Amino acid sequence: MSEPPLILTARMHAHPETSHTIATFEATGGYTALRTALDMGREAIVEEVKAANLRGRGGAGFPAGVKWGFLAPARPAYLVVNGDESEPGTFKDRQLMERDPHQLVEGTIISSLANEVNHAFIYIRGEYPKPARRVQAAVDEAYSAGYLGTNILGSGYDLELTVHLGGGAYICGEETALLNSLEGRRGEPRLKPPFFPAVRGLYMAPTIVNNIETLCNIAWIINNGGNAYSAIGPEDSPGRRMCSISGHVNRPGNYEIVEGITWRELIYEVAGGIRDGNELKAWVPGGASAPWFVPGEHLDTEVTKAAIDSNGSMTGSGAVIVMDHTTDMVAAAERLVRFFAHESCGQCTPCREGTTWLDMILRRMLAGHGRATDPDVLYDVSDNISPGVTWPPKMTTICPLGPSAVSPVASLLKHFPEEVAAAVERGTQVPVSIGMRV
Amino acid sequence: MSDAPESVKITINGVEIEAPAGEMLIKVAEEHGTYIPRFCWHPRMKPVGLCRMCLVEVETPRGVVLVPSCVQPVADGMIVETASPVALKAQEGVLEFLLVNHPLDCPVCDRGGECPLQDQVMSYGPGESRFVEEKRHYEKPVPISDLVLLDRERCILCARCVRFSDEISGDPLIEFQGRGNTTEIFTFPNEPFASYFSGNTVQICPVGALTAAPYRFRARPWDLQTIESTSPFHTEGSRITVHASQNQVMRFLGVDNGPTNQGWLSDKERFGFEFIGSPGRLRTPMIRENGELREASWGEALIFVAERLKEIIERSGPDAVGAIGGAQGTNEDAYALSKFMRAAVGTNNLDAQLDDGLNPDFLVGVGSRARIDDLETANTILVWSADLKEENPILYLRVRRAAQELGATLIVVHPARTGLDDVAAHKFGYRPGDGSDLLADLAAGKDGFAAARDALQEGPLVVIVGRTGLAESGGLAEAVASFAGDLPGVSIMPIVRRANTFGALDMGVAPSLLPGRIPARGAEAPLVELWGAIPVSRGLDTVGMLAGLRSGELKALIMVGADPVRDVASGSRAAEAIGAAEFTVAFDLFLTDSAAMADVVLPAEGFAEKEGTVTNLEGRVQKVNRIVPGPGQARPDWSILDGIAEAMGSPIGLQSAETIAKEIATVATAYEGITWDLLEWEAREGAVVPHGDAQQPLEYVAVNAEQPQQTKGLGLHLARTLYDDGSAMRHSLSLAKLAPGMSAGLSPDHAADLGVEAGNQVTVSIGNVSFTCPVRIDPSLSNRTVAIPFNQPGIETLDAAAPISVVAGGPS
Amino acid sequence: MTDIAQWSQEAEALAEAVIAKYPQKRSALMPLLYIAVREDGYLTESGMRRVAALVDLEPAQVSSVATFYSMYKRQPVGKYLVSVCTSISCWLLGGDEVLEAVESAAGVPAGATDESGVVSPEHVECIGACGGAPAVQVNYELIEGLTPQKATELVEWLNAAQPETLNGDEMQALFGGQRSFDWAIHETDSATGPYPAFQPHGTVAPQGRS
Ligand SMILES: Cc1cc2nc3c(=O)[nH]c(=O)nc-3n(C[C@H](O)[C@H](O)[C@H](O)COP(=O)(O)O)c2cc1C
Ligand code: SF4
Ligand code: FES
């Protein structure tokens, strides 16, 4: 079987210096999908996307076509593109925005059309001014060229597209927090139920939230058909997806992969193996929230959604963080927990108090003041955030951020109990209290 | 409005129960005897599911899941376990998380002993803390307003205060600040939590994070005696509990009475309890001798008053005597005043309204009288009255809720900005005096009024009418009611400000009314049997009596809890009138400005010191109760009146408040069947009169009253503020300092003409009174209107009818 | 009532245009906060009051939102905000050492500003540059693949040259190394202060605003 074509990064590879311009975009078939889509009409577009079985690339992996089918009938409806990309290890959406913004804009217009949306938003994290500039420039060009605004290409269809810059808060990547943020509120996740965006989203109107990468696939699907897309890769998670690889590998970066290879192939061939000839110790298979994989158990399992799920982790944002044998795993866990504690929105008790508590215990252990009871307390506090400490998580919290902080702790206790024990043993019994980090 | 919800069957801990579909699980469980612990959930606010304390296990198609029961609507077939091992572990876990950063200062905390967190730790909590790290630290209690202190270390971030302020009171001045573990509740820097309703946040805070300055460290809950009663402050008749320790009233708390205050209180009624124990209370009768008031015994004082009155009646006839007041006390006291004036003196010169000055027949007799609960189902609400936030704050909350949460279309007509403008669909302002023109335009649906006119056609419609300000004619309210009377699905709510005005009117404290809402000329048995002959000519109202005193037509004035000098629009003329009287007697709690001029001053018992009933603005009769003795020799008004009548030789035969209540029920048709027993037991929500099948006795048709046009000079909008220089306020230490003081509200254009900006000084002259005060800019005001707050400390009383002028700058 | 200071004409005009881009006023709150930061160098109380007045909120509601986010600095910051990522991927490759280098070159710990008001080091969580770890942003312009040595040179250069505008490409060429992905596009936009260099451009005003 021949290697399937690049879908997301083809243009930036072929035109490294001008892939972001409308000229290059149009010269390489850009905006033809939009013309086709305008002729197809709403339902046919949704059908193609359903046929493609395109899964969301933001984390939850929900099929985009099915999600669109849930959009409640009330109008106005909104489309919000999630460019908050903040999950540690993830930097794929940045590349898609910086290097091929028109691909995103075209996908956004077609998706808006498919969902009877007349005002769409692209929410980009505040620390991404450069991607935001690129996207805004593309939006401006699209307005000038008649792809946006009123009566697009003479079709009678109107669409406004607003680029919105975040203010620095990971939680705004969670879709309902993002909607609150876009409404000018604190980025606190909403309760689901009752606030499912497809029914009560932005301004309580029906709203579709999709990830940047998800929408970057849309034009290709319209041009080539949903079936062509679903023919690529595994049946359950077809197409190509971006995989951000970072950490102790020789060739970190974004790779547009087809699922089905093994982790060994991904880490040793695609990413060039472990730096300095070191040994692989563990990796995070799907963004900081995902429970860890270890070579002994997982190296020869497949990189497919099905295999990752059945091994108790998740594809998540597609980010792979690789750690070699020099890594202090207690410290690595602390770094991950610290992130979630810092980014907790703070509205629900178990996450606000529990993530910080976990972080304090780990920091105390690292500071040489571990206690014999620490492993049990770590586990039980985790259990009180995420009962049963399983994945996908059960939650005492409103959103999955709290349980995300449990992942590294659970992984640490499960795969590296001897490092935990060693940290406790190193502990002097001098009582210290670890203050809160602000 | 939706139809009644269908009912569903659910199983809680193995017991099948029935409940209305969509009701939240936490509430259903509680109503069926299963208490699920909670912190953020509050029955009167939208559920938010933040604290996660109320987690329970629910069986779903996806298996058994933990859900917060405060945001889980019940659905048919739902199977719930509230105390399964998993649910209990989750609840204990949340409690432990809440304690992680909670200080262990219960022994010095105002909430100690009545703290839900403390209670739940006792019943669900872990034994010992596993948290050995350092707790979060904040500066200990910081005052965030004159009344409220905040201890952020104790706060559990349930957002009840934030939600109350935003959702219920519309003053979002206290908010979450920061994020994650360093989230705190706070105000904007240097911007105090200056809400008229701030005390409610103290009451609903589930820990001791918010405390009230007037109550701080004063008592411990286990030392308090408690009794339920009805607030003496606003006409809405808020239900409260009164707490006392060692014969001192310590605080009021709101009670959730569905038809009235729903648990909330204004800060004035919450903290106004302080006046009760004020050292300024009158303790002994006093008689003026050689120009000075001297103490006297009750015997001496009663005989003195009786003889002076008798002498004047004999010399000048009964119509030379008048009485003002009765709206501050109980129905029983008001009834006593009514009977005293008719039976012992023999005149109809009595009036309970001082400032509102609306036609009493209109107030009690208007057809299709609205209840407060009509707001819940109203499609459209027209408020053409005083600024409710200032004068009827509980009604303000209810109208706000109707407009904001229940989707009613709100139309506000008022000369200035009001507290409801931000939730109003339509707001119309006008120059005081031009109200009838605006009414005509609105009725005709003229340009700019069309949408509002259409909305008025969309019943159910509630029309709230009252006087917008003291300088405006009371006839306008009648004209508005008359117009509204023909609209489809209308109910009308005439409103006044003083607490028990409607009770006093119902007892016949009005120049034209007898107890039970019947006209003075319509007395029948058994009233006639008990009272004897009743004068039929219409008596004088407050304005008439004050004029009569000045002209010498009226010789004697009885003031019952009334302070005309501070309370009528032209106080300076009231003072003149009292000065001109041959004889004046004041029954009061304090030596008010008016009482200080009286010949005899008699100490009266006040709120919490006596039992009785009161009637709110919708006619709801509720009980008030005694928990502390009155100061010194103070007596209830009815007993003073009975004593005077006795000494005059015309006894009115009153024995106790309770026997008076029975007499009221006998003589006043509308009050038939309303007994104290009923109100204490079956009718804890109060009973609305007329009730049952009884008909409204008085039929009144509001007339399209002619409006006197003001001269084309500057218009005056003279309006009350919640806090002012009234006597209860003066003697409530915490509130006394909150009166905003004098200011001049100007339209932006008017200010620009004068060359002044907000905060600049201007000099206002009204008649021969002048004062300098800062400018407020109010874009709602018409260009030729000056808005002045009424009765502010340190300002001479004004003559509202006098011409007004404003110039930039202070005194030169 | 406290007087609310107006902004420069340019900022007021931009604020108006920004508000017009959203179906509801309040949605403009975050972009308006950036305008406030740009006006005063950081988010002042007076700036928050101005924003509150523009979107009809109480100042407490505005500060509630502003303090939720980490990028609206409520204290004065130096001319250059140097944000060092110490999240997992950067930490694995020496982010902590880069932070130490920045702190010692600036002479102040993270969260503070040097005496002359030039450099403010801070540590931040993941900035989406994990493939080019360890990474740093200066006024939100990204430099990837730093070493402690290069980080020291960066701070020295900032102190010595004190450029009025900062260009990411330029700094990357001077101090950077491994990048998250190949980059051949020449970047011209530059940061002009310790806030993200992004101005919403004037797209057509949306229809059917409420
Ligand atoms: C804590 C948390 C953080 C998230 N962060 C992001 C993010 O940065 N970007 C993103 O696209 N989705 C993120 N998501 C997922 C979104 O909630 C949402 O599922 C996604 O944007 C939907 O788009 P998709 O269906 O195209 O994947 C996050 C979810 C959670 C719970
Ligand atoms: S789990 Fe954490 S981030 Fe999510 S809502 Fe609760 S406090 Fe906020
Ligand atoms: S009471 Fe249900 S979450 Fe707080």
Coordinates of N, CA, C and O in Angstrom, one line a residue, chain C residues 121-162:
Chain C
P121 N 12.1 38.8 35.0 CA 12.0 37.4 34.8 C 10.7 36.8 35.4 O 10.3 37.3 36.5
E122 N 10.2 35.8 34.8 CA 9.1 35.1 35.4 C 9.2 33.7 34.9 O 9.7 33.4 33.9
H123 N 8.6 32.7 35.8 CA 8.5 31.4 35.2 C 7.1 31.2 34.8 O 6.1 31.6 35.5
V124 N 6.9 30.5 33.7 CA 5.5 30.2 33.2 C 5.4 28.7 33.0 O 6.3 28.0 32.9
E125 N 4.1 28.4 32.9 CA 3.8 27.0 32.5 C 3.8 27.0 31.0 O 3.9 28.0 30.3
C126 N 3.7 25.7 30.5 CA 3.9 25.4 29.0 C 3.4 26.5 28.1 O 2.3 27.0 28.1
I127 N 4.3 26.9 27.2 CA 4.0 28.0 26.2 C 3.9 27.4 24.8 O 4.0 28.1 23.8
G128 N 3.8 26.1 24.7 CA 3.6 25.5 23.4 C 4.8 25.5 22.5 O 4.7 25.7 21.3
A129 N 5.9 25.3 23.1 CA 7.2 25.3 22.3 C 8.0 24.1 22.8 O 9.2 24.1 22.8
C130 N 7.3 23.0 23.1 CA 7.9 21.9 23.7 C 8.9 21.2 22.8 O 9.9 20.6 23.3
G131 N 8.7 21.3 21.5 CA 9.6 20.7 20.5 C 10.9 21.4 20.5 O 11.9 20.9 20.0
G132 N 10.9 22.7 20.9 CA 12.1 23.5 20.9 C 12.6 23.8 22.3 O 13.1 24.9 22.6
A133 N 12.3 22.9 23.2 CA 12.6 23.1 24.6 C 14.1 23.2 24.9 O 14.8 22.5 24.1
P134 N 14.6 23.9 25.9 CA 13.8 24.8 26.7 C 13.5 26.2 26.0 O 14.3 26.6 25.2
A135 N 12.3 26.7 26.2 CA 11.9 27.9 25.5 C 11.6 29.1 26.4 O 11.4 28.9 27.6
V136 N 11.7 30.3 25.8 CA 11.6 31.5 26.6 C 10.8 32.5 25.7 O 10.8 32.4 24.5
Q137 N 10.0 33.3 26.3 CA 9.3 34.4 25.6 C 9.8 35.7 26.1 O 9.9 35.9 27.4
V138 N 10.1 36.6 25.2 CA 10.4 38.0 25.7 C 9.3 38.9 25.1 O 9.1 38.9 23.9
N139 N 8.5 39.5 26.0 CA 7.3 40.2 25.6 C 6.5 39.3 24.7 O 5.9 39.8 23.7
Y140 N 6.4 38.1 25.0 CA 5.6 37.1 24.3 C 6.1 36.7 22.9 O 5.4 36.0 22.2
E141 N 7.3 37.2 22.6 CA 7.9 36.8 21.3 C 8.8 35.6 21.7 O 9.6 35.6 22.6
L142 N 8.7 34.5 20.9 CA 9.3 33.2 21.3 C 10.7 33.0 20.9 O 11.1 33.4 19.7
I143 N 11.5 32.4 21.8 CA 12.8 32.0 21.4 C 12.9 30.5 21.9 O 12.6 30.2 23.0
E144 N 13.3 29.6 21.0 CA 13.3 28.2 21.4 C 14.8 27.7 21.4 O 15.6 28.2 20.7
G145 N 15.0 26.6 22.1 CA 16.3 25.9 22.1 C 17.4 26.7 22.8 O 18.5 26.7 22.3
L146 N 17.0 27.3 23.9 CA 18.1 28.1 24.6 C 18.9 27.2 25.5 O 18.5 26.1 25.8
T147 N 20.1 27.7 25.8 CA 20.9 27.1 26.8 C 21.1 28.1 27.9 O 20.8 29.3 27.7
P148 N 21.5 27.7 29.1 CA 21.7 28.7 30.2 C 22.7 29.9 29.7 O 22.4 31.0 29.9
Q149 N 23.7 29.5 28.9 CA 24.6 30.4 28.4 C 23.9 31.5 27.5 O 24.1 32.7 27.6
K150 N 23.1 30.9 26.5 CA 22.4 31.8 25.6 C 21.4 32.7 26.3 O 21.2 33.8 26.0
A151 N 20.8 32.1 27.4 CA 19.8 32.9 28.1 C 20.5 34.0 28.8 O 19.9 35.2 28.9
T152 N 21.7 33.8 29.4 CA 22.4 34.9 30.0 C 22.7 36.0 28.9 O 22.5 37.2 29.2
E153 N 23.2 35.5 27.8 CA 23.5 36.5 26.7 C 22.3 37.3 26.3 O 22.3 38.5 26.1
L154 N 21.1 36.6 26.3 CA 19.9 37.3 25.9 C 19.6 38.4 26.9 O 19.3 39.6 26.5
V155 N 19.7 38.2 28.2 CA 19.4 39.2 29.2 C 20.4 40.3 29.1 O 20.1 41.5 29.1
E156 N 21.7 40.0 28.8 CA 22.7 41.0 28.7 C 22.4 41.9 27.5 O 22.5 43.1 27.6
W157 N 22.0 41.2 26.4 CA 21.7 42.0 25.2 C 20.5 42.9 25.4 O 20.5 44.1 25.0
L158 N 19.5 42.4 26.1 CA 18.3 43.3 26.4 C 18.7 44.5 27.2 O 18.3 45.6 26.9
N159 N 19.6 44.3 28.2 CA 20.0 45.4 29.0 C 20.9 46.4 28.2 O 20.7 47.6 28.4
A160 N 21.7 45.8 27.4 CA 22.7 46.7 26.6 C 22.0 47.4 25.5 O 22.0 48.6 25.4
A161 N 21.2 46.6 24.7 CA 20.7 47.2 23.4 C 19.4 47.9 23.7 O 19.0 48.9 23.1
Q162 N 18.6 47.4 24.6 CA 17.3 48.0 24.9 C 16.5 48.3 23.7 O 16.1 49.5 23.5

